[in-house]
Tab-separated table of C-alpha atoms and ligand atoms in Angstrom:
chain	number	residue	atom	x	y	z
T	1	MET	CA	93.347	-43.007	-25.405
T	2	SER	CA	96.316	-41.828	-23.370
T	3	SER	CA	95.794	-38.642	-21.329
T	4	ASN	CA	99.245	-37.463	-20.547
T	5	TYR	CA	99.367	-33.692	-20.897
T	6	SER	CA	98.259	-31.653	-17.914
T	7	ILE	CA	97.155	-28.076	-18.391
T	8	PHE	CA	95.636	-25.289	-16.351
T	9	VAL	CA	93.082	-22.711	-17.424
T	10	LYS	CA	92.317	-19.511	-15.558
T	11	LEU	CA	88.639	-18.581	-15.673
T	12	GLY	CA	87.482	-14.981	-16.026
T	13	SER	CA	85.450	-12.938	-13.531
T	14	ASN	CA	82.328	-14.651	-14.886
T	15	LYS	CA	83.411	-18.211	-14.153
T	16	GLU	CA	80.263	-19.840	-15.566
T	17	LEU	CA	80.722	-18.049	-18.877
T	18	SER	CA	84.385	-19.093	-19.070
T	19	LYS	CA	83.480	-22.693	-18.272
T	20	LEU	CA	80.849	-22.609	-20.999
T	21	GLU	CA	83.456	-21.394	-23.486
T	22	LEU	CA	85.962	-23.965	-22.282
T	23	SER	CA	83.359	-26.668	-22.705
T	24	VAL	CA	82.682	-25.590	-26.305
T	25	LEU	CA	86.418	-25.437	-26.968
T	26	LEU	CA	86.928	-29.023	-25.785
T	27	LYS	CA	83.977	-30.239	-27.824
T	28	LYS	CA	85.335	-28.399	-30.872
T	29	ILE	CA	88.698	-30.155	-30.665
T	30	GLY	CA	87.034	-33.544	-30.356
T	31	VAL	CA	87.355	-34.276	-26.626
T	32	GLU	CA	84.672	-36.734	-25.530
T	33	ASN	CA	85.131	-36.888	-21.805
T	34	ILE	CA	87.399	-35.134	-19.411
T	35	ALA	CA	88.762	-35.506	-15.893
T	36	PHE	CA	89.192	-32.129	-14.268
T	37	THR	CA	89.743	-30.334	-10.977
T	38	GLU	CA	88.285	-26.918	-10.304
T	39	TRP	CA	90.537	-24.989	-7.980
T	40	MET	CA	89.875	-21.351	-7.014
T	41	ASP	CA	89.689	-19.529	-10.378
T	42	TYR	CA	91.354	-22.378	-12.246
T	43	ILE	CA	90.459	-25.598	-14.004
T	44	LEU	CA	93.149	-28.254	-14.168
T	45	LEU	CA	92.696	-30.950	-16.771
T	46	LYS	CA	94.458	-33.608	-18.797
T	47	LEU	CA	94.499	-33.913	-22.565
T	48	ASN	CA	96.066	-36.340	-24.983
T	49	ARG	CA	98.823	-35.095	-27.299
T	50	ASN	CA	96.552	-34.463	-30.256
T	51	SER	CA	93.984	-32.417	-28.306
T	52	PHE	CA	96.736	-30.594	-26.444
T	53	THR	CA	98.132	-29.000	-29.629
T	54	LYS	CA	94.674	-28.096	-30.924
T	55	PHE	CA	93.666	-26.646	-27.564
T	56	PHE	CA	96.177	-23.798	-27.563
T	57	LYS	CA	95.343	-22.885	-31.158
T	58	GLN	CA	91.710	-22.215	-30.214
T	59	LEU	CA	92.272	-19.971	-27.200
T	60	ASP	CA	92.589	-16.681	-29.132
T	61	LYS	CA	89.044	-17.206	-30.376
T	62	THR	CA	87.569	-17.179	-26.870
T	63	GLY	CA	86.466	-14.014	-25.075
T	64	SER	CA	86.351	-14.771	-21.369
T	65	ILE	CA	89.198	-17.179	-20.592
T	66	VAL	CA	92.123	-15.358	-18.954
T	67	LYS	CA	95.139	-17.616	-19.310
T	68	ALA	CA	96.341	-21.170	-19.749
T	69	GLY	CA	99.517	-23.164	-19.663
T	70	TYR	CA	101.277	-26.444	-19.033
T	71	ILE	CA	101.713	-28.229	-15.756
T	72	ASN	CA	105.225	-29.600	-15.505
T	73	SER	CA	105.262	-31.502	-12.300
T	74	SER	CA	103.640	-32.118	-8.961
T	75	VAL	CA	105.225	-32.929	-5.600
T	76	ASN	CA	104.100	-33.576	-2.052
T	77	ILE	CA	103.898	-30.238	-0.247
T	78	GLU	CA	104.860	-31.908	3.069
T	79	LYS	CA	108.260	-32.802	1.641
T	80	GLU	CA	109.821	-29.362	1.622
T	81	ASP	CA	113.299	-30.426	0.447
T	82	GLU	CA	111.801	-32.289	-2.454
T	83	TRP	CA	109.553	-29.489	-3.712
T	84	LYS	CA	112.318	-26.929	-3.329
T	85	LEU	CA	114.636	-29.054	-5.416
T	86	LYS	CA	112.009	-29.572	-8.122
T	87	ILE	CA	111.073	-25.903	-8.291
T	88	LYS	CA	114.732	-24.937	-8.469
T	89	ASP	CA	115.296	-27.306	-11.419
T	90	HIS	CA	112.200	-25.941	-13.086
T	91	LEU	CA	113.331	-22.321	-12.618
T	92	VAL	CA	116.877	-22.943	-13.792
T	93	MET	CA	115.659	-24.767	-16.875
T	94	ASN	CA	113.317	-21.917	-17.805
T	95	ILE	CA	115.821	-19.166	-17.075
T	96	ASN	CA	118.343	-20.895	-19.325
T	97	LYS	CA	115.738	-21.390	-22.014
T	98	HIS	CA	114.577	-17.769	-22.020
T	99	SER	CA	117.834	-15.880	-21.489
T	100	SER	CA	119.804	-15.047	-24.581
T	101	ASP	CA	121.969	-12.218	-25.924
T	102	LYS	CA	118.885	-10.603	-27.355
T	103	ASN	CA	117.145	-10.784	-24.000
T	104	LYS	CA	119.221	-8.241	-22.102
T	105	GLN	CA	116.938	-8.247	-19.125
T	106	LEU	CA	115.020	-11.397	-18.365
T	107	LYS	CA	111.645	-10.938	-16.689
T	108	VAL	CA	110.014	-13.546	-14.486
T	109	ALA	CA	106.530	-13.355	-12.983
T	110	LEU	CA	104.872	-15.612	-10.445
T	111	ASP	CA	101.352	-16.818	-9.978
T	112	VAL	CA	100.981	-18.674	-6.688
T	113	GLN	CA	97.557	-20.126	-5.912
T	114	THR	CA	97.054	-21.383	-2.400
T	115	LYS	CA	94.542	-20.640	0.318
T	116	SER	CA	97.333	-20.516	2.917
T	117	LEU	CA	99.033	-17.142	3.133
T	118	GLU	CA	101.962	-18.623	5.042
T	119	LEU	CA	102.575	-21.246	2.397
T	120	ARG	CA	102.283	-18.689	-0.356
T	121	ASN	CA	104.841	-16.419	1.265
T	122	ASN	CA	107.146	-19.383	1.743
T	123	ILE	CA	106.909	-20.396	-1.941
T	124	VAL	CA	107.216	-16.802	-3.200
T	125	GLU	CA	110.263	-16.163	-1.015
T	126	PHE	CA	111.942	-19.390	-2.128
T	127	ILE	CA	111.380	-18.601	-5.799
T	128	ARG	CA	112.574	-15.020	-5.347
T	129	THR	CA	115.862	-16.030	-3.681
T	130	THR	CA	116.465	-18.882	-6.118
T	131	ILE	CA	116.092	-16.582	-9.117
T	132	THR	CA	118.219	-13.841	-7.538
T	133	ASN	CA	121.035	-16.218	-6.590
T	134	TYR	CA	121.059	-18.095	-9.877
T	135	SER	CA	121.015	-14.827	-11.879
T	136	LYS	CA	123.933	-13.521	-9.818
T	137	ASP	CA	125.940	-16.716	-10.441
T	138	MET	CA	125.204	-16.606	-14.152
T	139	LYS	CA	125.673	-12.801	-14.398
T	140	LEU	CA	122.137	-12.382	-15.703
T	141	LEU	CA	120.021	-9.305	-15.322
T	142	THR	CA	116.721	-10.662	-14.079
T	143	LYS	CA	113.705	-8.661	-12.998
T	144	ILE	CA	111.114	-10.420	-10.872
T	145	LEU	CA	107.675	-8.967	-11.455
T	146	GLY	CA	104.814	-8.731	-9.021
T	147	ILE	CA	106.847	-9.040	-5.828
T	148	LYS	CA	107.429	-5.808	-4.033
T	149	LYS	CA	106.411	-5.539	-0.414
T	150	THR	CA	103.564	-7.921	-1.009
T	151	TYR	CA	103.109	-10.415	-3.770
T	152	SER	CA	100.564	-9.690	-6.499
T	153	GLN	CA	99.861	-11.637	-9.619
T	154	LEU	CA	100.215	-9.825	-12.979
T	155	THR	CA	97.031	-8.869	-14.784
T	156	PRO	CA	96.840	-9.715	-18.519
T	157	TYR	CA	97.275	-5.989	-19.199
T	158	GLN	CA	100.523	-5.899	-17.163
T	159	PHE	CA	101.658	-9.167	-18.753
T	160	TYR	CA	101.665	-7.586	-22.229
T	161	LYS	CA	102.774	-4.118	-21.061
T	162	GLU	CA	105.826	-5.827	-19.527
T	163	ASN	CA	106.319	-7.744	-22.777
T	164	LEU	CA	106.538	-10.919	-20.744
T	165	HIS	CA	105.634	-13.114	-23.713
T	166	ARG	CA	108.872	-11.979	-25.414
T	167	ARG	CA	111.092	-11.052	-22.516
T	168	GLY	CA	110.609	-13.902	-20.070
T	169	PHE	CA	108.084	-16.258	-18.537
T	170	GLU	CA	105.557	-16.713	-15.772
T	171	ILE	CA	105.830	-19.613	-13.384
T	172	ILE	CA	102.628	-20.863	-11.791
T	173	CYS	CA	102.193	-22.881	-8.574
T	174	PHE	CA	99.022	-24.392	-7.142
T	175	VAL	CA	98.716	-26.055	-3.801
T	176	VAL	CA	95.828	-28.468	-4.204
T	177	LYS	CA	95.258	-30.631	-1.129
T	178	SER	CA	98.660	-32.131	-0.334
T	179	LYS	CA	100.187	-31.464	-3.735
T	180	LEU	CA	102.270	-28.621	-5.022
T	181	ILE	CA	101.659	-28.426	-8.747
T	182	PHE	CA	103.716	-26.148	-10.936
T	183	GLY	CA	104.004	-25.120	-14.524
T	184	ILE	CA	104.438	-22.327	-17.035
T	185	THR	CA	101.917	-19.909	-18.472
T	186	ASN	CA	101.713	-20.401	-22.191
T	187	TRP	CA	98.816	-18.182	-23.285
T	188	VAL	CA	97.271	-15.005	-21.867
T	189	THR	CA	94.359	-13.070	-23.320
T	190	ASN	CA	95.662	-9.837	-24.825
T	191	PRO	CA	93.601	-6.799	-23.767
T	192	LEU	CA	95.960	-4.462	-25.657
T	193	LEU	CA	94.685	-5.879	-28.954
T	194	ASP	CA	91.068	-5.194	-27.940
T	195	ILE	CA	91.940	-1.668	-26.810
T	196	LYS	CA	93.712	-1.023	-30.115
T	197	GLN	CA	90.786	-2.432	-32.081
T	198	ASP	CA	88.316	-0.325	-30.087
T	199	GLU	CA	90.297	2.879	-30.568
T	200	GLY	CA	90.733	2.107	-34.244
T	201	ARG	CA	87.000	1.834	-34.804
T	202	GLN	CA	85.678	4.273	-37.341
T	203	THR	CA	82.425	4.964	-35.506
T	204	ARG	CA	81.516	4.291	-31.906
T	205	LEU	CA	77.965	4.644	-30.633
T	206	PHE	CA	78.158	3.743	-26.973
T	207	THR	CA	74.499	2.892	-26.460
T	208	HIS	CA	74.509	0.548	-29.448
T	209	GLY	CA	77.637	-1.516	-28.918
T	210	THR	CA	78.340	-4.946	-27.495
T	211	SER	CA	81.784	-5.227	-25.862
T	212	ILE	CA	84.531	-6.804	-27.953
T	213	LYS	CA	85.189	-9.561	-25.405
T	214	LEU	CA	81.529	-10.513	-25.094
T	215	SER	CA	81.126	-10.430	-28.877
T	216	ARG	CA	84.044	-12.845	-29.211
T	217	THR	CA	82.442	-15.154	-26.642
T	218	LEU	CA	79.070	-15.090	-28.408
T	219	VAL	CA	80.646	-15.929	-31.759
T	220	PHE	CA	82.691	-18.741	-30.196
T	221	LEU	CA	79.610	-20.236	-28.513
T	222	SER	CA	77.802	-20.349	-31.865
T	223	GLU	CA	80.246	-23.132	-32.852
T	224	VAL	CA	80.436	-21.901	-36.446
T	225	SER	CA	83.621	-22.820	-38.265
T	226	ASP	CA	85.592	-21.083	-41.036
T	227	GLU	CA	83.561	-19.863	-43.987
T	228	GLY	CA	80.260	-20.424	-42.146
T	229	LEU	CA	77.606	-17.691	-42.230
T	230	ILE	CA	76.361	-15.765	-39.177
T	231	LEU	CA	73.459	-13.316	-38.967
T	232	ASP	CA	73.275	-10.486	-36.413
T	233	PRO	CA	69.742	-9.076	-36.841
T	234	PHE	CA	70.428	-6.206	-34.382
T	235	CYS	CA	73.940	-5.383	-35.519
T	236	GLY	CA	74.352	-1.942	-33.829
T	237	THR	CA	77.894	-0.861	-34.723
T	238	GLY	CA	78.990	-4.259	-36.024
T	239	THR	CA	81.141	-5.525	-33.140
T	240	ILE	CA	79.820	-9.093	-33.319
T	241	LEU	CA	80.227	-9.049	-37.096
T	242	ILE	CA	83.883	-7.995	-36.816
T	243	GLU	CA	84.632	-10.702	-34.252
T	244	ALA	CA	83.095	-13.261	-36.629
T	245	LEU	CA	85.042	-11.926	-39.630
T	246	LYS	CA	88.260	-12.195	-37.622
T	247	GLN	CA	87.508	-15.926	-37.368
T	248	LYS	CA	87.000	-16.134	-41.161
T	249	ILE	CA	83.225	-16.446	-40.703
T	250	ARG	CA	81.018	-14.673	-43.250
T	251	THR	CA	78.416	-12.296	-41.828
T	252	ILE	CA	75.096	-10.572	-42.480
T	253	GLY	CA	74.200	-7.573	-40.329
T	254	VAL	CA	70.804	-5.894	-40.073
T	255	ASP	CA	69.813	-2.773	-38.156
T	256	LYS	CA	66.753	-0.633	-38.544
T	257	ASP	CA	68.440	2.554	-37.350
T	258	PRO	CA	70.080	4.303	-40.365
T	259	LYS	CA	72.721	5.733	-38.017
T	260	CYS	CA	73.699	2.199	-36.922
T	261	PHE	CA	73.579	0.903	-40.472
T	262	ARG	CA	76.060	3.603	-41.511
T	263	ALA	CA	78.232	2.986	-38.431
T	264	THR	CA	78.411	-0.749	-39.130
T	265	LYS	CA	79.297	-0.141	-42.775
T	266	GLU	CA	82.037	2.322	-41.841
T	267	ASN	CA	83.445	-0.024	-39.204
T	268	LEU	CA	83.409	-3.033	-41.505
T	269	ASN	CA	84.926	-1.066	-44.377
T	270	ALA	CA	87.723	0.163	-42.126
T	271	PHE	CA	88.271	-3.369	-40.800
T	272	SER	CA	88.396	-4.789	-44.354
T	273	LEU	CA	90.986	-2.213	-45.399
T	274	LYS	CA	93.286	-3.193	-42.542
T	275	TYR	CA	92.897	-6.861	-43.316
T	276	PRO	CA	95.741	-8.415	-45.367
T	277	ALA	CA	93.410	-9.961	-47.997
T	278	LYS	CA	91.390	-6.739	-48.483
T	279	ALA	CA	89.499	-7.702	-51.605
T	280	LYS	CA	88.486	-11.074	-50.196
T	281	MET	CA	87.272	-9.567	-46.923
T	282	LYS	CA	84.897	-7.230	-48.765
T	283	ASP	CA	83.027	-10.267	-50.123
T	284	LYS	CA	82.507	-11.750	-46.701
T	285	TRP	CA	80.017	-9.285	-45.259
T	286	VAL	CA	76.842	-7.462	-46.096
T	287	VAL	CA	74.752	-5.023	-44.036
T	288	TYR	CA	71.110	-4.086	-44.507
T	289	SER	CA	69.225	-1.121	-43.159
T	290	GLN	CA	65.825	-2.526	-42.284
T	291	ASP	CA	63.509	-3.742	-39.557
T	292	SER	CA	64.474	-7.300	-38.665
T	293	ARG	CA	60.836	-8.267	-38.232
T	294	ASP	CA	60.865	-8.406	-42.039
T	295	LEU	CA	64.057	-10.427	-42.368
T	296	GLY	CA	62.455	-12.879	-44.785
T	297	LYS	CA	62.347	-10.290	-47.574
T	298	THR	CA	66.103	-9.793	-47.384
T	299	LEU	CA	67.506	-13.207	-46.571
T	300	THR	CA	65.590	-14.976	-49.410
T	301	ASP	CA	68.074	-17.690	-50.478
T	302	LYS	CA	70.530	-17.491	-47.559
T	303	ASN	CA	71.596	-20.578	-45.573
T	304	LEU	CA	72.647	-19.503	-42.105
T	305	ASP	CA	74.981	-21.416	-39.788
T	306	ALA	CA	73.996	-19.376	-36.715
T	307	ILE	CA	72.238	-16.290	-35.425
T	308	VAL	CA	74.355	-14.402	-32.920
T	309	THR	CA	73.117	-11.194	-31.382
T	310	GLU	CA	72.722	-8.862	-28.486
T	311	PRO	CA	69.315	-7.513	-29.475
T	312	HIS	CA	67.531	-4.329	-28.606
T	313	LEU	CA	67.158	-4.539	-24.790
T	314	GLY	CA	64.517	-1.826	-24.279
T	315	PRO	CA	64.872	1.894	-23.587
T	316	PHE	CA	68.056	3.245	-22.022
T	317	LEU	CA	67.269	3.749	-18.286
T	318	LYS	CA	69.052	5.255	-15.312
T	319	ASP	CA	66.720	3.696	-12.718
T	320	LEU	CA	64.514	0.633	-12.490
T	321	PRO	CA	61.113	1.310	-14.077
T	322	SER	CA	57.869	0.614	-12.191
T	323	LYS	CA	56.921	-3.060	-12.287
T	324	GLU	CA	54.007	-2.223	-14.558
T	325	GLU	CA	56.271	-0.388	-17.034
T	326	ALA	CA	58.810	-3.204	-16.808
T	327	ARG	CA	56.169	-5.810	-17.675
T	328	GLU	CA	54.989	-3.739	-20.649
T	329	THR	CA	58.557	-3.309	-21.959
T	330	MET	CA	59.333	-7.007	-21.600
T	331	LYS	CA	56.086	-7.978	-23.302
T	332	SER	CA	56.904	-5.847	-26.318
T	333	LEU	CA	60.504	-7.133	-26.414
T	334	GLU	CA	59.239	-10.721	-26.277
T	335	LYS	CA	57.003	-9.980	-29.250
T	336	LEU	CA	59.935	-8.436	-31.143
T	337	TYR	CA	62.246	-11.386	-30.392
T	338	ILE	CA	59.621	-13.932	-31.410
T	339	LYS	CA	58.994	-12.235	-34.735
T	340	VAL	CA	62.692	-11.785	-35.552
T	341	LEU	CA	63.634	-15.332	-34.512
T	342	GLN	CA	60.701	-16.832	-36.423
T	343	GLU	CA	61.879	-15.017	-39.535
T	344	GLY	CA	65.604	-15.669	-38.987
T	345	SER	CA	65.421	-19.302	-37.895
T	346	SER	CA	63.604	-20.315	-41.072
T	347	PHE	CA	66.909	-19.633	-42.881
T	348	LEU	CA	69.029	-21.685	-40.462
T	349	LYS	CA	70.499	-24.989	-41.533
T	350	ASN	CA	69.454	-27.949	-39.355
T	351	ASN	CA	70.656	-28.323	-35.805
T	352	ARG	CA	72.253	-24.860	-35.534
T	353	LYS	CA	72.623	-22.401	-32.689
T	354	ILE	CA	71.047	-19.089	-31.865
T	355	VAL	CA	73.205	-17.285	-29.307
T	356	PHE	CA	71.014	-14.606	-27.824
T	357	ILE	CA	70.882	-12.185	-24.900
T	358	ILE	CA	67.741	-11.350	-22.972
T	359	PRO	CA	67.312	-8.463	-20.531
T	360	VAL	CA	66.121	-8.905	-16.942
T	361	TYR	CA	64.884	-6.275	-14.485
T	362	ARG	CA	65.599	-7.464	-10.968
T	363	TYR	CA	63.683	-5.820	-8.123
T	364	PRO	CA	64.852	-5.597	-4.505
T	365	ASP	CA	61.959	-7.852	-3.403
T	366	GLY	CA	63.421	-10.626	-5.580
T	367	LEU	CA	60.989	-10.233	-8.484
T	368	GLU	CA	62.530	-10.685	-11.927
T	369	VAL	CA	60.800	-9.333	-15.018
T	370	ASN	CA	62.049	-10.598	-18.366
T	371	PRO	CA	60.825	-11.876	-21.730
T	372	ASN	CA	59.643	-15.463	-21.325
T	373	ILE	CA	62.316	-17.739	-22.805
T	374	GLU	CA	60.090	-20.844	-22.959
T	375	ARG	CA	57.422	-18.911	-24.849
T	376	ILE	CA	60.008	-17.574	-27.308
T	377	ALA	CA	61.344	-21.112	-27.858
T	378	ASN	CA	57.843	-22.586	-28.326
T	379	GLN	CA	56.658	-19.922	-30.716
T	380	CYS	CA	59.806	-20.277	-32.827
T	381	SER	CA	60.056	-24.109	-32.613
T	382	LEU	CA	63.433	-23.902	-30.891
T	383	LEU	CA	65.025	-25.923	-28.116
T	384	ILE	CA	66.665	-24.202	-25.142
T	385	GLN	CA	70.133	-25.440	-24.202
T	386	GLU	CA	70.062	-26.206	-20.477
T	387	ARG	CA	73.595	-27.180	-19.649
T	388	SER	CA	77.130	-27.348	-20.995
T	389	GLU	CA	78.747	-30.507	-22.287
T	390	PHE	CA	81.433	-30.424	-19.553
T	391	PHE	CA	81.851	-28.654	-16.178
T	392	HIS	CA	78.133	-28.685	-15.178
T	393	VAL	CA	77.268	-25.141	-16.247
T	394	SER	CA	73.549	-24.308	-16.174
T	395	VAL	CA	72.448	-22.278	-19.163
T	396	PRO	CA	71.123	-19.508	-19.460
T	397	VAL	CA	74.160	-17.848	-17.914
T	398	GLN	CA	73.956	-14.464	-16.247
T	399	ILE	CA	76.267	-11.853	-17.723
T	400	GLY	CA	77.068	-8.219	-17.068
T	401	ARG	CA	77.642	-6.172	-13.989
T	402	LYS	CA	75.546	-6.398	-10.856
T	403	HIS	CA	74.940	-2.654	-10.478
T	404	ASN	CA	73.473	-2.185	-13.954
T	405	VAL	CA	69.761	-1.412	-14.159
T	406	ILE	CA	69.333	-4.162	-16.707
T	407	ASN	CA	70.772	-7.582	-15.987
T	408	ARG	CA	71.319	-9.882	-18.913
T	409	TYR	CA	71.165	-13.603	-19.550
T	410	LEU	CA	72.916	-15.431	-22.319
T	411	VAL	CA	70.532	-17.952	-23.867
T	412	ILE	CA	71.396	-20.606	-26.412
T	413	PHE	CA	68.653	-22.023	-28.616
T	414	THR	CA	68.990	-24.813	-31.161
T	415	ASN	CA	66.670	-25.398	-34.061
T	416	HIS	CA	65.275	-28.881	-34.623
T	417	SER	CA	67.069	-31.166	-36.963
T	418	SER	CA	64.776	-32.657	-39.567
M	1	SAM	C1	72.358	-3.651	-28.290
M	1	SAM	S1	72.415	-2.994	-29.884
M	1	SAM	C2	73.306	-4.207	-30.740
M	1	SAM	C3	74.798	-4.135	-30.611
M	1	SAM	C4	75.501	-4.997	-31.617
M	1	SAM	N1	75.272	-6.419	-31.365
M	1	SAM	C5	76.991	-4.736	-31.752
M	1	SAM	O1	77.729	-5.722	-31.909
M	1	SAM	O2	77.455	-3.598	-31.773
M	1	SAM	C6	70.754	-3.200	-30.462
M	1	SAM	C7	70.491	-2.665	-31.863
M	1	SAM	O3	69.206	-3.129	-32.301
M	1	SAM	C8	68.681	-2.181	-33.232
M	1	SAM	N2	67.238	-2.460	-33.407
M	1	SAM	C9	66.223	-2.239	-32.538
M	1	SAM	N3	65.061	-2.705	-33.038
M	1	SAM	C10	65.335	-3.257	-34.246
M	1	SAM	C11	64.571	-3.919	-35.245
M	1	SAM	N4	63.249	-4.098	-35.108
M	1	SAM	N5	65.178	-4.362	-36.369
M	1	SAM	C12	66.503	-4.175	-36.533
M	1	SAM	N6	67.303	-3.553	-35.629
M	1	SAM	C13	66.729	-3.095	-34.497
M	1	SAM	C14	69.040	-0.852	-32.597
M	1	SAM	O4	69.082	0.172	-33.590
M	1	SAM	C15	70.411	-1.150	-31.980
M	1	SAM	O5	71.436	-0.727	-32.829
């Protein structure tokens, strides 16, 4: 198989989580093995033509990957004349491609990744003068973004606020060992869409919601394809369900709190109304108000493709509880998870995933108190996924912010195939 398309992927602030998603993405598009370089926050890899096209189509479904694009060329960094010539050609080609009558002001952004500040300044300065001079010659109005007194890379938010996807392009340079590698950003995660979706929600209950980005990641990691069926047995306000529905996955939500049940219904109704095929969307979801420890009564004849959830994580706390209280809480959560997963997994098709989050209390003396994952797996006849297919990620993966009272781990279980 020929591997002749080079791409770069920028990982999110939780690199392990992004690598896990990237690994699932590659598996999904049929990649069997991959040569890659991990460089700062980036992964550089090669794909064949077929995988290359499929790759970019999948990126919108991920939640933690920041951006990706093509690598055009690489040159020896020692040969300054050579790299300057190549970068100039690359810039001129892209300016010509992106400037048109409609594009009154062309915008260009830079992302320069090197550990040497001197080298970075040299590259940034060269690119800046090349663009300025060429624009002057061609009588083009070009705005260079991110370079004022000091250089700073655009955030995804700025990328879309500046309309860069319509009004210009971003050039990317990496200096990896002795090579200067450069290319063009082709995809950036769009936080404006998530903000719009969040503001457009009918009902928000802050203590009951999973973030949109994390929900998208969880759904993606479940590896369910179009028209599959996902269960969220602790559906809160329905964020995971909406992310699944956006991927054309059918969903069942369950929550024992009537307030959450109503919130989920309102959110899903509002989402369905905005969706182009309104009538069809209404048939793709159902929500139940009940205790998930009794799931069996409700699911009866359902065949699930995955269970995806951020479950109840214990009482809302401002400070760490005493170790005794923490142990008690975790014991009761473990019992809850075992019961719900025993009920839910009996409706899973063979060899399917349960993407689950468990809470962890971490004490200053290094003690961690959490529900026992091995015991949950044993009691529910599940296997625990220990690593990713590619990129050597150990699973469970820690998620969430360090200063939170409760830390969280993302766990992936698989049921046995018979
Ligand atoms: C962290 S929230 C879930 C957020 C949700 N995944 C979302 O996307 O918005 C946990 C939810 O579990 C619900 N819950 C707690 N115990 C439950 C049980 N035994 N059965 C069903 N739901 C339960 C709570 O009412 C709460 O809404």
